[in-house]
Amino acid sequence: MMKEKIIEKSADLFLNLGFKSVTMDDIAQEMGISKKTIYQYFATKTKLVEATAIFKFNCINDAINLCFCAKVNPIEEILKMKDFIISQINSERPSAEYQFKKYYPRIFSILKQKQFEITKDCISGNLKRGIKEGYYREDINIEFISRAFFALMVSLKDEEVFPKDTFTKIELLGYVLDYHLRGISTIKGQEFLNQIKTNN
């Protein structure tokens, strides 16, 4: 129980104040425990950072899986995912992610690969169901599109490609998902998208 509490509190501090900025002393003081107690569970700060990063990754992954397990059509699945990502965008701290990537590149790389694998699986499943239900074209290449989707999503954070003074992150997300869906949709899918746009 104490281990889980340390992970949860550390995740909160790291994400709000930065992975480099927060020390083991800060965590101990915030929790009202000794630093020695933390070291009983995590031999180094790097081990703690890894545990908190995996914890947050799993939380986000569970939430995304719920989007793809809902009893809605494939296009609505993507739109549910969009709503979740927007909630994450509104709460994320760019400086924390920058520090994580800079000071813990090994952990960042491992989680990025896991994120790729999970995203690819979710999108592949969505594409297969979309084809089966008549929302997506039968001639699309599922392997390519599932990989391209991940690449597009990652590119949204590249400010050289998408300057923040030209696009907001939420605008970009909307453009990319519309680009994705309209590129693969059948007439039935296009009509459904137009209906959603009209209703909104």
PDB file of C-alpha atoms in Angstrom:
ATOM      1  CA  MET A   1       0.000   0.000   0.000  1.00  0.00           C
ATOM      2  CA  MET A   2       2.789   2.448   0.928  1.00  0.00           C
ATOM      3  CA  LYS A   3       4.578   1.675  -2.345  1.00  0.00           C
ATOM      4  CA  GLU A   4       1.460   2.572  -4.350  1.00  0.00           C
ATOM      5  CA  LYS A   5       0.991   5.776  -2.334  1.00  0.00           C
ATOM      6  CA  ILE A   6       4.582   6.809  -3.044  1.00  0.00           C
ATOM      7  CA  ILE A   7       4.104   6.137  -6.760  1.00  0.00           C
ATOM      8  CA  GLU A   8       0.854   8.106  -6.944  1.00  0.00           C
ATOM      9  CA  LYS A   9       2.193  11.113  -5.029  1.00  0.00           C
ATOM     10  CA  SER A  10       5.450  11.086  -6.997  1.00  0.00           C
ATOM     11  CA  ALA A  11       3.560  10.970 -10.284  1.00  0.00           C
ATOM     12  CA  ASP A  12       1.545  14.009  -9.240  1.00  0.00           C
ATOM     13  CA  LEU A  13       4.666  15.964  -8.244  1.00  0.00           C
ATOM     14  CA  PHE A  14       6.736  14.931 -11.272  1.00  0.00           C
ATOM     15  CA  LEU A  15       3.996  15.826 -13.749  1.00  0.00           C
ATOM     16  CA  ASN A  16       3.231  19.180 -12.148  1.00  0.00           C
ATOM     17  CA  LEU A  17       6.720  20.338 -11.168  1.00  0.00           C
ATOM     18  CA  GLY A  18       9.032  18.347 -13.424  1.00  0.00           C
ATOM     19  CA  PHE A  19      10.967  15.096 -13.224  1.00  0.00           C
ATOM     20  CA  LYS A  20      14.309  16.837 -12.698  1.00  0.00           C
ATOM     21  CA  SER A  21      13.005  19.497 -10.342  1.00  0.00           C
ATOM     22  CA  VAL A  22      11.413  17.192  -7.762  1.00  0.00           C
ATOM     23  CA  THR A  23      13.808  15.515  -5.316  1.00  0.00           C
ATOM     24  CA  MET A  24      13.357  12.526  -3.051  1.00  0.00           C
ATOM     25  CA  ASP A  25      13.373  14.995  -0.149  1.00  0.00           C
ATOM     26  CA  ASP A  26      10.476  16.871  -1.737  1.00  0.00           C
ATOM     27  CA  ILE A  27       8.444  13.682  -2.054  1.00  0.00           C
ATOM     28  CA  ALA A  28       9.197  12.599   1.516  1.00  0.00           C
ATOM     29  CA  GLN A  29       8.264  16.024   2.877  1.00  0.00           C
ATOM     30  CA  GLU A  30       5.062  16.164   0.829  1.00  0.00           C
ATOM     31  CA  MET A  31       4.024  12.740   2.125  1.00  0.00           C
ATOM     32  CA  GLY A  32       5.114  13.306   5.724  1.00  0.00           C
ATOM     33  CA  ILE A  33       7.441  10.303   5.688  1.00  0.00           C
ATOM     34  CA  SER A  34      11.203   9.844   5.862  1.00  0.00           C
ATOM     35  CA  LYS A  35      13.343   9.627   2.754  1.00  0.00           C
ATOM     36  CA  LYS A  36      14.549   6.283   4.111  1.00  0.00           C
ATOM     37  CA  THR A  37      11.005   4.922   3.728  1.00  0.00           C
ATOM     38  CA  ILE A  38      11.028   5.786   0.028  1.00  0.00           C
ATOM     39  CA  TYR A  39      14.401   4.096  -0.447  1.00  0.00           C
ATOM     40  CA  GLN A  40      12.994   0.909   1.081  1.00  0.00           C
ATOM     41  CA  TYR A  41      10.865   0.588  -2.035  1.00  0.00           C
ATOM     42  CA  PHE A  42      12.949   2.394  -4.656  1.00  0.00           C
ATOM     43  CA  ALA A  43      16.749   2.142  -4.563  1.00  0.00           C
ATOM     44  CA  THR A  44      17.228   5.230  -6.732  1.00  0.00           C
ATOM     45  CA  LYS A  45      15.233   8.164  -8.042  1.00  0.00           C
ATOM     46  CA  THR A  46      15.510   6.653 -11.516  1.00  0.00           C
ATOM     47  CA  LYS A  47      13.719   3.519 -10.292  1.00  0.00           C
ATOM     48  CA  LEU A  48      10.976   5.707  -8.831  1.00  0.00           C
ATOM     49  CA  VAL A  49      10.664   7.738 -12.029  1.00  0.00           C
ATOM     50  CA  GLU A  50      10.345   4.510 -14.019  1.00  0.00           C
ATOM     51  CA  ALA A  51       7.619   3.200 -11.683  1.00  0.00           C
ATOM     52  CA  THR A  52       5.646   6.459 -11.832  1.00  0.00           C
ATOM     53  CA  ALA A  53       5.977   6.688 -15.614  1.00  0.00           C
ATOM     54  CA  ILE A  54       4.688   3.127 -16.027  1.00  0.00           C
ATOM     55  CA  PHE A  55       1.871   3.870 -13.590  1.00  0.00           C
ATOM     56  CA  LYS A  56       0.710   6.930 -15.573  1.00  0.00           C
ATOM     57  CA  PHE A  57       1.183   5.086 -18.854  1.00  0.00           C
ATOM     58  CA  ASN A  58      -1.061   2.267 -17.643  1.00  0.00           C
ATOM     59  CA  CYS A  59      -3.711   4.726 -16.414  1.00  0.00           C
ATOM     60  CA  ILE A  60      -3.807   6.438 -19.810  1.00  0.00           C
ATOM     61  CA  ASN A  61      -3.773   3.108 -21.633  1.00  0.00           C
ATOM     62  CA  ASP A  62      -6.714   1.838 -19.564  1.00  0.00           C
ATOM     63  CA  ALA A  63      -8.687   4.992 -20.378  1.00  0.00           C
ATOM     64  CA  ILE A  64      -7.969   4.684 -24.106  1.00  0.00           C
ATOM     65  CA  ASN A  65      -8.946   1.020 -24.067  1.00  0.00           C
ATOM     66  CA  LEU A  66     -12.311   2.039 -22.649  1.00  0.00           C
ATOM     67  CA  CYS A  67     -12.817   4.262 -25.692  1.00  0.00           C
ATOM     68  CA  PHE A  68     -12.295   1.258 -27.953  1.00  0.00           C
ATOM     69  CA  CYS A  69     -14.447  -1.066 -25.853  1.00  0.00           C
ATOM     70  CA  ALA A  70     -17.509   1.173 -25.889  1.00  0.00           C
ATOM     71  CA  LYS A  71     -20.510  -0.136 -27.829  1.00  0.00           C
ATOM     72  CA  VAL A  72     -20.381   2.520 -30.535  1.00  0.00           C
ATOM     73  CA  ASN A  73     -19.448   2.513 -34.200  1.00  0.00           C
ATOM     74  CA  PRO A  74     -15.748   2.770 -35.245  1.00  0.00           C
ATOM     75  CA  ILE A  75     -15.894   6.479 -36.064  1.00  0.00           C
ATOM     76  CA  GLU A  76     -17.395   7.243 -32.669  1.00  0.00           C
ATOM     77  CA  GLU A  77     -14.559   5.254 -31.063  1.00  0.00           C
ATOM     78  CA  ILE A  78     -12.044   7.638 -32.622  1.00  0.00           C
ATOM     79  CA  LEU A  79     -14.072  10.641 -31.479  1.00  0.00           C
ATOM     80  CA  LYS A  80     -14.251   9.276 -27.926  1.00  0.00           C
ATOM     81  CA  MET A  81     -10.490   8.911 -28.008  1.00  0.00           C
ATOM     82  CA  LYS A  82     -10.287  12.523 -29.182  1.00  0.00           C
ATOM     83  CA  ASP A  83     -12.279  13.702 -26.144  1.00  0.00           C
ATOM     84  CA  PHE A  84      -9.942  11.806 -23.821  1.00  0.00           C
ATOM     85  CA  ILE A  85      -6.813  13.213 -25.480  1.00  0.00           C
ATOM     86  CA  ILE A  86      -8.225  16.738 -25.158  1.00  0.00           C
ATOM     87  CA  SER A  87      -8.659  16.182 -21.411  1.00  0.00           C
ATOM     88  CA  GLN A  88      -5.002  15.125 -21.260  1.00  0.00           C
ATOM     89  CA  ILE A  89      -3.851  18.124 -23.318  1.00  0.00           C
ATOM     90  CA  ASN A  90      -5.621  20.484 -20.930  1.00  0.00           C
ATOM     91  CA  SER A  91      -3.836  18.988 -17.930  1.00  0.00           C
ATOM     92  CA  GLU A  92      -0.357  18.268 -19.296  1.00  0.00           C
ATOM     93  CA  ARG A  93       2.749  20.266 -18.412  1.00  0.00           C
ATOM     94  CA  PRO A  94       5.141  20.544 -21.394  1.00  0.00           C
ATOM     95  CA  SER A  95       8.118  21.218 -19.100  1.00  0.00           C
ATOM     96  CA  ALA A  96       7.566  17.929 -17.284  1.00  0.00           C
ATOM     97  CA  GLU A  97       7.565  15.953 -20.532  1.00  0.00           C
ATOM     98  CA  TYR A  98      10.660  17.842 -21.713  1.00  0.00           C
ATOM     99  CA  GLN A  99      12.537  16.946 -18.512  1.00  0.00           C
ATOM    100  CA  PHE A 100      11.399  13.327 -18.702  1.00  0.00           C
ATOM    101  CA  LYS A 101      12.646  12.982 -22.281  1.00  0.00           C
ATOM    102  CA  LYS A 102      15.929  14.799 -21.584  1.00  0.00           C
ATOM    103  CA  TYR A 103      16.959  13.268 -18.253  1.00  0.00           C
ATOM    104  CA  TYR A 104      15.424   9.793 -18.551  1.00  0.00           C
ATOM    105  CA  PRO A 105      15.778   8.948 -22.266  1.00  0.00           C
ATOM    106  CA  ARG A 106      15.913   5.163 -21.733  1.00  0.00           C
ATOM    107  CA  ILE A 107      12.593   5.088 -19.887  1.00  0.00           C
ATOM    108  CA  PHE A 108      11.084   7.533 -22.393  1.00  0.00           C
ATOM    109  CA  SER A 109      12.177   5.324 -25.295  1.00  0.00           C
ATOM    110  CA  ILE A 110      10.747   2.152 -23.709  1.00  0.00           C
ATOM    111  CA  LEU A 111       7.368   3.767 -23.068  1.00  0.00           C
ATOM    112  CA  LYS A 112       7.262   5.286 -26.548  1.00  0.00           C
ATOM    113  CA  GLN A 113       7.710   1.815 -28.035  1.00  0.00           C
ATOM    114  CA  LYS A 114       4.960   0.434 -25.795  1.00  0.00           C
ATOM    115  CA  GLN A 115       2.738   3.349 -26.793  1.00  0.00           C
ATOM    116  CA  PHE A 116       3.377   2.578 -30.462  1.00  0.00           C
ATOM    117  CA  GLU A 117       2.467  -1.094 -30.045  1.00  0.00           C
ATOM    118  CA  ILE A 118      -0.752  -0.349 -28.135  1.00  0.00           C
ATOM    119  CA  THR A 119      -1.834   2.445 -30.490  1.00  0.00           C
ATOM    120  CA  LYS A 120      -1.137   0.280 -33.525  1.00  0.00           C
ATOM    121  CA  ASP A 121      -3.222  -2.570 -32.086  1.00  0.00           C
ATOM    122  CA  CYS A 122      -6.138  -0.271 -31.190  1.00  0.00           C
ATOM    123  CA  ILE A 123      -6.198   1.442 -34.574  1.00  0.00           C
ATOM    124  CA  SER A 124      -5.804  -1.845 -36.452  1.00  0.00           C
ATOM    125  CA  GLY A 125      -8.813  -3.232 -34.597  1.00  0.00           C
ATOM    126  CA  ASN A 126     -10.770  -0.068 -35.281  1.00  0.00           C
ATOM    127  CA  LEU A 127      -9.927  -0.227 -38.990  1.00  0.00           C
ATOM    128  CA  LYS A 128     -10.932  -3.882 -39.296  1.00  0.00           C
ATOM    129  CA  ARG A 129     -14.264  -3.234 -37.617  1.00  0.00           C
ATOM    130  CA  GLY A 130     -14.797  -0.099 -39.690  1.00  0.00           C
ATOM    131  CA  ILE A 131     -14.327  -2.090 -42.889  1.00  0.00           C
ATOM    132  CA  LYS A 132     -16.620  -4.858 -41.665  1.00  0.00           C
ATOM    133  CA  GLU A 133     -19.387  -2.406 -40.733  1.00  0.00           C
ATOM    134  CA  GLY A 134     -19.087  -0.419 -43.942  1.00  0.00           C
ATOM    135  CA  TYR A 135     -17.719   2.840 -42.483  1.00  0.00           C
ATOM    136  CA  TYR A 136     -14.194   2.445 -43.920  1.00  0.00           C
ATOM    137  CA  ARG A 137     -13.078   1.542 -47.431  1.00  0.00           C
ATOM    138  CA  GLU A 138     -12.176  -2.088 -48.105  1.00  0.00           C
ATOM    139  CA  ASP A 139      -9.048  -1.154 -50.072  1.00  0.00           C
ATOM    140  CA  ILE A 140      -7.179   0.579 -47.223  1.00  0.00           C
ATOM    141  CA  ASN A 141      -3.844  -0.823 -46.022  1.00  0.00           C
ATOM    142  CA  ILE A 142      -4.366  -1.492 -42.315  1.00  0.00           C
ATOM    143  CA  GLU A 143      -0.678  -2.051 -41.535  1.00  0.00           C
ATOM    144  CA  PHE A 144       0.331   1.253 -43.141  1.00  0.00           C
ATOM    145  CA  ILE A 145      -2.519   3.359 -41.750  1.00  0.00           C
ATOM    146  CA  SER A 146      -2.116   2.096 -38.169  1.00  0.00           C
ATOM    147  CA  ARG A 147       1.579   3.066 -38.292  1.00  0.00           C
ATOM    148  CA  ALA A 148       0.927   6.372 -40.058  1.00  0.00           C
ATOM    149  CA  PHE A 149      -1.700   7.250 -37.455  1.00  0.00           C
ATOM    150  CA  PHE A 150       0.854   6.903 -34.659  1.00  0.00           C
ATOM    151  CA  ALA A 151       3.421   8.946 -36.581  1.00  0.00           C
ATOM    152  CA  LEU A 152       0.870  11.715 -37.143  1.00  0.00           C
ATOM    153  CA  MET A 153      -0.114  11.818 -33.485  1.00  0.00           C
ATOM    154  CA  VAL A 154       3.517  12.030 -32.380  1.00  0.00           C
ATOM    155  CA  SER A 155       4.220  14.804 -34.906  1.00  0.00           C
ATOM    156  CA  LEU A 156       1.609  17.062 -33.266  1.00  0.00           C
ATOM    157  CA  LYS A 157       4.164  17.876 -30.562  1.00  0.00           C
ATOM    158  CA  ASP A 158       6.831  18.912 -33.087  1.00  0.00           C
ATOM    159  CA  GLU A 159       6.723  22.706 -32.964  1.00  0.00           C
ATOM    160  CA  GLU A 160       9.006  23.018 -35.985  1.00  0.00           C
ATOM    161  CA  VAL A 161       6.375  21.285 -38.085  1.00  0.00           C
ATOM    162  CA  PHE A 162       3.359  22.727 -36.264  1.00  0.00           C
ATOM    163  CA  PRO A 163       4.299  26.077 -34.626  1.00  0.00           C
ATOM    164  CA  LYS A 164       2.218  26.763 -31.527  1.00  0.00           C
ATOM    165  CA  ASP A 165       1.534  30.340 -32.646  1.00  0.00           C
ATOM    166  CA  THR A 166      -0.134  28.937 -35.794  1.00  0.00           C
ATOM    167  CA  PHE A 167      -2.073  26.011 -34.350  1.00  0.00           C
ATOM    168  CA  THR A 168      -3.329  25.114 -30.897  1.00  0.00           C
ATOM    169  CA  LYS A 169      -2.895  21.470 -29.874  1.00  0.00           C
ATOM    170  CA  ILE A 170      -6.641  20.926 -29.795  1.00  0.00           C
ATOM    171  CA  GLU A 171      -7.060  22.406 -33.281  1.00  0.00           C
ATOM    172  CA  LEU A 172      -4.279  20.150 -34.572  1.00  0.00           C
ATOM    173  CA  LEU A 173      -5.858  17.094 -33.017  1.00  0.00           C
ATOM    174  CA  GLY A 174      -9.163  17.892 -34.701  1.00  0.00           C
ATOM    175  CA  TYR A 175      -7.508  18.433 -38.084  1.00  0.00           C
ATOM    176  CA  VAL A 176      -5.495  15.209 -37.885  1.00  0.00           C
ATOM    177  CA  LEU A 177      -8.432  13.032 -36.868  1.00  0.00           C
ATOM    178  CA  ASP A 178     -10.652  14.583 -39.558  1.00  0.00           C
ATOM    179  CA  TYR A 179      -7.851  14.018 -42.089  1.00  0.00           C
ATOM    180  CA  HIS A 180      -7.528  10.408 -40.921  1.00  0.00           C
ATOM    181  CA  LEU A 181     -11.239   9.590 -40.923  1.00  0.00           C
ATOM    182  CA  ARG A 182     -12.143  11.274 -44.185  1.00  0.00           C
ATOM    183  CA  GLY A 183      -9.214   9.598 -45.914  1.00  0.00           C
ATOM    184  CA  ILE A 184     -10.456   6.110 -45.057  1.00  0.00           C
ATOM    185  CA  SER A 185     -14.238   6.525 -44.921  1.00  0.00           C
ATOM    186  CA  THR A 186     -16.813   5.161 -47.342  1.00  0.00           C
ATOM    187  CA  ILE A 187     -19.835   7.222 -48.369  1.00  0.00           C
ATOM    188  CA  LYS A 188     -21.583   5.822 -45.289  1.00  0.00           C
ATOM    189  CA  GLY A 189     -18.710   6.978 -43.108  1.00  0.00           C
ATOM    190  CA  GLN A 190     -18.603  10.424 -44.738  1.00  0.00           C
ATOM    191  CA  GLU A 191     -22.323  10.860 -44.202  1.00  0.00           C
ATOM    192  CA  PHE A 192     -21.947   9.954 -40.541  1.00  0.00           C
ATOM    193  CA  LEU A 193     -19.097  12.460 -40.125  1.00  0.00           C
ATOM    194  CA  ASN A 194     -21.134  15.179 -41.833  1.00  0.00           C
ATOM    195  CA  GLN A 195     -24.057  14.422 -39.568  1.00  0.00           C
ATOM    196  CA  ILE A 196     -21.841  14.812 -36.482  1.00  0.00           C
ATOM    197  CA  LYS A 197     -20.450  18.089 -37.846  1.00  0.00           C
ATOM    198  CA  THR A 198     -23.971  19.386 -38.491  1.00  0.00           C
ATOM    199  CA  ASN A 199     -25.144  18.411 -35.000  1.00  0.00           C
ATOM    200  CA  ASN A 200     -22.158  20.153 -33.421  1.00  0.00           C
TER     201      ASN A 200
END
